[in-house]
Short mmCIF file of C-alpha atoms in Angstrom, two decimals:
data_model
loop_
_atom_site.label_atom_id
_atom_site.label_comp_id
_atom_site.label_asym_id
_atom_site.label_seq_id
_atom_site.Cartn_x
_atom_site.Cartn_y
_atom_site.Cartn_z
CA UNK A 1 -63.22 87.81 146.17
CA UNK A 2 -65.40 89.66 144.34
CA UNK A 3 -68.24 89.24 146.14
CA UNK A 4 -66.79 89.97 149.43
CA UNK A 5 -66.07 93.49 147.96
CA UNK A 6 -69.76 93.77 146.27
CA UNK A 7 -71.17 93.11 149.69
CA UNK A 8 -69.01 95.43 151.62
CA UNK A 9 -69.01 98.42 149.23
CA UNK A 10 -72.80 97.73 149.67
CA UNK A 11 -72.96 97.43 153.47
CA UNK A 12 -70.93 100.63 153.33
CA UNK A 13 -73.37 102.85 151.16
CA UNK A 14 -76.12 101.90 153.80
CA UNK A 15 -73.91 103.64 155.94
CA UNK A 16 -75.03 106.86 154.38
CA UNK A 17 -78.74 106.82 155.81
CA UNK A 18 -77.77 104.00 158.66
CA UNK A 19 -74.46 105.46 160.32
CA UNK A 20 -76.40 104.64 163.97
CA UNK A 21 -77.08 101.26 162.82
CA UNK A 22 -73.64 100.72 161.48
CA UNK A 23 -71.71 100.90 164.36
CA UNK A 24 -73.71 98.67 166.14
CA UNK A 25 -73.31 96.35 163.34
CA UNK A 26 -69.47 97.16 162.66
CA UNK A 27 -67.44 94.42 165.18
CA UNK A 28 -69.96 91.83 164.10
CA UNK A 29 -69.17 92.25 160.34
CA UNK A 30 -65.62 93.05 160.95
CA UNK A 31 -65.29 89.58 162.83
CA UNK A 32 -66.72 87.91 159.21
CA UNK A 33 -64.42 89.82 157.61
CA UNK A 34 -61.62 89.17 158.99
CA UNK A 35 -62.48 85.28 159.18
CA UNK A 36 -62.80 85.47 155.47
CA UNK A 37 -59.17 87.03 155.00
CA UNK A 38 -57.62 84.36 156.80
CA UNK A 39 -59.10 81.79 154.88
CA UNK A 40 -57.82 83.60 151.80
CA UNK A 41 -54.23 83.63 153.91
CA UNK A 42 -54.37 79.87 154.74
CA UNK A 43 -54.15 79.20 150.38
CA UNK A 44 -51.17 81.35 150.21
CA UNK A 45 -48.26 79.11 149.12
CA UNK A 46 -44.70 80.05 147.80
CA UNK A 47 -43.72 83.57 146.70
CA UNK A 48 -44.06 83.70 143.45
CA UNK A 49 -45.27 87.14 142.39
CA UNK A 50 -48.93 86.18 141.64
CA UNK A 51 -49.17 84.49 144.94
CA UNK A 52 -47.80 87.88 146.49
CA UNK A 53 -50.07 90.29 144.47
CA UNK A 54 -53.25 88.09 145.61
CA UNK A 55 -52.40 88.31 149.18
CA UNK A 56 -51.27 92.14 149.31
CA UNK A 57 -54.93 93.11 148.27
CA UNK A 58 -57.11 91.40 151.20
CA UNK A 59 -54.93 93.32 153.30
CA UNK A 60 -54.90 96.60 151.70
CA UNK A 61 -58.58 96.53 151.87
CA UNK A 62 -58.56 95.06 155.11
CA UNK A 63 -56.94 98.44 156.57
CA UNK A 64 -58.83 100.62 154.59
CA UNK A 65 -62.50 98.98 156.30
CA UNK A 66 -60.27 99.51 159.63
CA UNK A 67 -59.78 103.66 159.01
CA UNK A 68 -63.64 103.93 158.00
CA UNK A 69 -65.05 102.33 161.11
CA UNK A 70 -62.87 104.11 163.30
CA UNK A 71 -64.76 107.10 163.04
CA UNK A 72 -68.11 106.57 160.83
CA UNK A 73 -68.74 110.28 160.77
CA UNK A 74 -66.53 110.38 158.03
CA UNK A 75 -67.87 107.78 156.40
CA UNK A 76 -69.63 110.25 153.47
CA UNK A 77 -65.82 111.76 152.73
CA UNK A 78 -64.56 108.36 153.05
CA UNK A 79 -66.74 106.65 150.77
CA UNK A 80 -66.06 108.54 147.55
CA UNK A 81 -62.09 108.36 147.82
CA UNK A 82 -62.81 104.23 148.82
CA UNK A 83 -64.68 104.14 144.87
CA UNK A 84 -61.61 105.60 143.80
CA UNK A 85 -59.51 102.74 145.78
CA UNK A 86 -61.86 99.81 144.81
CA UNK A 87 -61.88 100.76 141.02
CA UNK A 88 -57.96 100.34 140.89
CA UNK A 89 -58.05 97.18 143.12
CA UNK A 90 -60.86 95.52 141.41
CA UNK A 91 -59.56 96.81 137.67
CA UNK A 92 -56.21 98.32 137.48
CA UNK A 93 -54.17 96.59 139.16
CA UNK A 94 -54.98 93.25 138.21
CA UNK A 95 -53.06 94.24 135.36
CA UNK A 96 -49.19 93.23 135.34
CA UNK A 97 -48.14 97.11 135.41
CA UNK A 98 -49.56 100.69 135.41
CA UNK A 99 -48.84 103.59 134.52
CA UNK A 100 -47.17 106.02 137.11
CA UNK A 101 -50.36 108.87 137.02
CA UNK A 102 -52.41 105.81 138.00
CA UNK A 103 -50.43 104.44 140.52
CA UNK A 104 -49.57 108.29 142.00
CA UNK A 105 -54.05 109.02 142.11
CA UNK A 106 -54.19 105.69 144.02
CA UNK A 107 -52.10 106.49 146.52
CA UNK A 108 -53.02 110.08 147.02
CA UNK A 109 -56.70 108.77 147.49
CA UNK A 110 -55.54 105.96 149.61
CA UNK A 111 -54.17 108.89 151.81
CA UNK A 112 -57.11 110.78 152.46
CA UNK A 113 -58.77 107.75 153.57
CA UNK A 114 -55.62 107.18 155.93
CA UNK A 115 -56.10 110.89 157.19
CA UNK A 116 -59.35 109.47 158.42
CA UNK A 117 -57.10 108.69 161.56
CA UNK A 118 -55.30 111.35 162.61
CA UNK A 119 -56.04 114.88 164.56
CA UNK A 120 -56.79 117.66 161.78
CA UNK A 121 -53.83 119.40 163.84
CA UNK A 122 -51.50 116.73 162.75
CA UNK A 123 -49.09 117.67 160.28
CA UNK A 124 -49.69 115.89 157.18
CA UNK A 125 -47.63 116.77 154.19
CA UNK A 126 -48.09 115.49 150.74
CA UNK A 127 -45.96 116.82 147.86
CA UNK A 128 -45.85 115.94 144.29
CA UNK A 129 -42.87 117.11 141.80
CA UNK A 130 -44.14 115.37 138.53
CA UNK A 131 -43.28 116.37 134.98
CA UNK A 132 -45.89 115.02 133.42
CA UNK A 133 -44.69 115.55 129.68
CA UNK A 134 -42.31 112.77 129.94
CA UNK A 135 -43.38 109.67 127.54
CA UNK A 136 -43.19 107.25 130.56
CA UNK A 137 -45.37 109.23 132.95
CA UNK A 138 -48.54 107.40 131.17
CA UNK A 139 -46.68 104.47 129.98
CA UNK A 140 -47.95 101.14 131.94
CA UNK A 141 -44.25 100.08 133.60
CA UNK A 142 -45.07 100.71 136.97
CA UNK A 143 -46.19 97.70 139.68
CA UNK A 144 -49.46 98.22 140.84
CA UNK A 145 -49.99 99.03 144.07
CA UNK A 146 -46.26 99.29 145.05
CA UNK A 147 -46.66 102.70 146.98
CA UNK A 148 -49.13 101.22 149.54
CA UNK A 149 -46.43 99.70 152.00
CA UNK A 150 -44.25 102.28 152.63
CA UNK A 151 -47.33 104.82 152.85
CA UNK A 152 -49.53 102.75 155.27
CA UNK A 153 -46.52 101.86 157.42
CA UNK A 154 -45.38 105.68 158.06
CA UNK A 155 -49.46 105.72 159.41
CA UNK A 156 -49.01 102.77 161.66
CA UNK A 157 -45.29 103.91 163.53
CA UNK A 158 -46.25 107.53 163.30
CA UNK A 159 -45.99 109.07 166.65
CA UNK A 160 -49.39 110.65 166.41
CA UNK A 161 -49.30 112.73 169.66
CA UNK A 162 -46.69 114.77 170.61
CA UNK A 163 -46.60 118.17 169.11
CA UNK A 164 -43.45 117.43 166.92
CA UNK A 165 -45.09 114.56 165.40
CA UNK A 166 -45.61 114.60 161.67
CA UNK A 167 -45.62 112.37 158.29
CA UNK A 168 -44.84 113.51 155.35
CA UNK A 169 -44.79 111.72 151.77
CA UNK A 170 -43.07 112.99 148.30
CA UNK A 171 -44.13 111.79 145.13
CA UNK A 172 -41.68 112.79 141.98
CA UNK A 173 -41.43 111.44 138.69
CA UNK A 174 -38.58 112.98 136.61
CA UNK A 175 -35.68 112.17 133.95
CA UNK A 176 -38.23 108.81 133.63
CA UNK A 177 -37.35 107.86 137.49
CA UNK A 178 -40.43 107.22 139.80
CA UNK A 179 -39.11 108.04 143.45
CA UNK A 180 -41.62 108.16 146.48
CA UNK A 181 -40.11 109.29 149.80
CA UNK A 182 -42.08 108.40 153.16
CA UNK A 183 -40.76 110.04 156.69
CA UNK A 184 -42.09 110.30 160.14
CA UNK A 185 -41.60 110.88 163.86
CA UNK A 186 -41.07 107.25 165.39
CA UNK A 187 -43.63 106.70 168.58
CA UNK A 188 -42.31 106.02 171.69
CA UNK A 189 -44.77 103.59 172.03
CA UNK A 190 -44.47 100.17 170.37
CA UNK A 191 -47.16 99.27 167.30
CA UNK A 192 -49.42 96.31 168.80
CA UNK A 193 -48.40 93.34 166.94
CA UNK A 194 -50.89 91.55 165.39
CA UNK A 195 -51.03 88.02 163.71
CA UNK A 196 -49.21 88.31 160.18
CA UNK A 197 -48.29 91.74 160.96
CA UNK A 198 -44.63 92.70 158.69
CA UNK A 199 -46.14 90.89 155.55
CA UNK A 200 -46.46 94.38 153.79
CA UNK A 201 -42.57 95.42 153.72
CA UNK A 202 -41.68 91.46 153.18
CA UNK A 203 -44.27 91.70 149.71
CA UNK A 204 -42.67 94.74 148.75
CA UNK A 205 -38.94 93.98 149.08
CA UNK A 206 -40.11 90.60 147.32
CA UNK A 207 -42.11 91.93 144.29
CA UNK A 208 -39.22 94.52 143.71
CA UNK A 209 -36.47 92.03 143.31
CA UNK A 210 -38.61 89.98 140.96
CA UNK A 211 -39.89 92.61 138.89
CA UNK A 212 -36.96 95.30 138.79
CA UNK A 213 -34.31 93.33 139.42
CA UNK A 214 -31.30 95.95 139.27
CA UNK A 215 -33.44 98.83 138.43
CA UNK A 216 -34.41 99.94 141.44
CA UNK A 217 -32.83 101.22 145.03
CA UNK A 218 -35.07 101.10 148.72
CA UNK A 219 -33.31 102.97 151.50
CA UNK A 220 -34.40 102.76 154.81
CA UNK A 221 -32.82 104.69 157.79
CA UNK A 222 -33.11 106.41 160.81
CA UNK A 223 -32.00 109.40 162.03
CA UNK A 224 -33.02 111.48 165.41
CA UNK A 225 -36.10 109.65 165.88
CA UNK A 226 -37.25 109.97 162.58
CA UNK A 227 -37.79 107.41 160.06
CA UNK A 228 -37.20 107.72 156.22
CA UNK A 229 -37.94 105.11 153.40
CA UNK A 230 -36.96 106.44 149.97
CA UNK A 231 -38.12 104.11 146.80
CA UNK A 232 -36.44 105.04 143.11
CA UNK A 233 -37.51 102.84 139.89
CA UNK A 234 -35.93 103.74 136.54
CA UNK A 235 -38.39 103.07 134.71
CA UNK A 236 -36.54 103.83 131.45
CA UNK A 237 -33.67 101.32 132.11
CA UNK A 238 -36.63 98.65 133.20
CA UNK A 239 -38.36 99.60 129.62
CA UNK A 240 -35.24 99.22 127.62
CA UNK A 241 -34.16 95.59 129.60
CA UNK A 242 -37.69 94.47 129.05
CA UNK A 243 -37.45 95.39 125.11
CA UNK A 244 -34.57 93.60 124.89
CA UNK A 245 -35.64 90.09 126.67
CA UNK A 246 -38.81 90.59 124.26
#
């Protein structure tokens, strides 16, 4: 695995002085990409919550490669947030937990590469209500990389077109309770399904039962076209249960 990344953060600094070259060059290495990730997919046994950590990761990256080459200009802009991304894939979060600030920069960064996609006239809005003098706010007892579903799917249903259309994504971390809240204008027009698409709702649904047990709540609902996913961890309750098993 690492390898893969070493050659593809590699192939994508070229891109710097070789954008022209690039895109020529994109669908070929995308193709040995993508053959690579389903040979990682085809080991995937069980659901225990290693198995489901090692698969969420090919696919993170997977869509991340699949905003950059959709419009190399960007590439430069992209580039430095995608350090940002590969540090905390490659380092942080193959740790069992985080702490919230890390897991909060992650995702903000993994947004601006997402905003690689849309229309600058798109309304994007990304708000954070974080006090960061509680203890737990740089305490590791947050899953990594447990933000990335609900974040990457508002970017994937988003209606993207019409003038109404928007996404917008809430970050707070208060009274020791991590909460993310993800809405956006439904398309009309039905996502193209792709081969092992739904795995990223499945992991998280999975991974929050069998870390948080009872200390967590997902809502998901609908209402006049508009789609809402609200996540809340109490982290202090988590701490305080995990004291007392150890």
């Amino acid at each position: 695995m690492i390898y893969i990344l070493s050659f593809i953060i590699v192939l994508l600094l070229l891109l710097s002085g070789l954008l022209a070259w690039y895109l020529y060059r994109a669908k070929e290495t995308k193709k040995g990409l993508d053959a690579k990730f389903n040979a990682l997919e085809m080991k995937v046994d069980g659901l225990q919550l290693d198995t489901l950590e090692s698969r969420l990761n090919p696919h993170l990256f997977k869509n991340i490669l699949n905003s950059i080459q959709s419009h190399a200009y960007q590439t430069y802009f992209a580039l430095d947030k995608l350090a940002n991304v590969l540090d905390y894939i490659l380092y942080d979060s193959q740790q069992k937990l985080v702490t919230p600030k890390q897991e909060i920069e992650f995702a903000l960064n993994l947004i601006e590469i997402n905003k690689i996609k849309i229309s600058p006239l798109f309304e994007l809005k990304v708000k954070t209500k974080i006090n960061e003098s509680e203890k737990l706010y740089e305490q590791q007892l947050l899953a990594p990389l447990i933000s990335i579903d609900l974040i990457e799917n508002a970017f994937k249903h988003a209606d993207l077109q019409s003038p109404d259309a928007f996404i917008s994504i809430l970050f707070e971390f208060n009274d020791n309770n991590f909460s993310l809240t993800v809405s956006n204008k439904i398309s009309d027009k039905k996502a193209m399904k792709k081969g092992r698409s739904g795995l990223g709702v499945t992991t998280l649904e999975q991974r929050l039962k069998i870390i948080y047990k009872n200390q967590y709540q997902l809502d998901k609902f609908v209402d006049n076209s508009i789609y809402t996913a609200h996540l809340k961890i109490n982290l202090l309750e988590y701490k305080t249960k995990m004291h007392l098993i150890g």
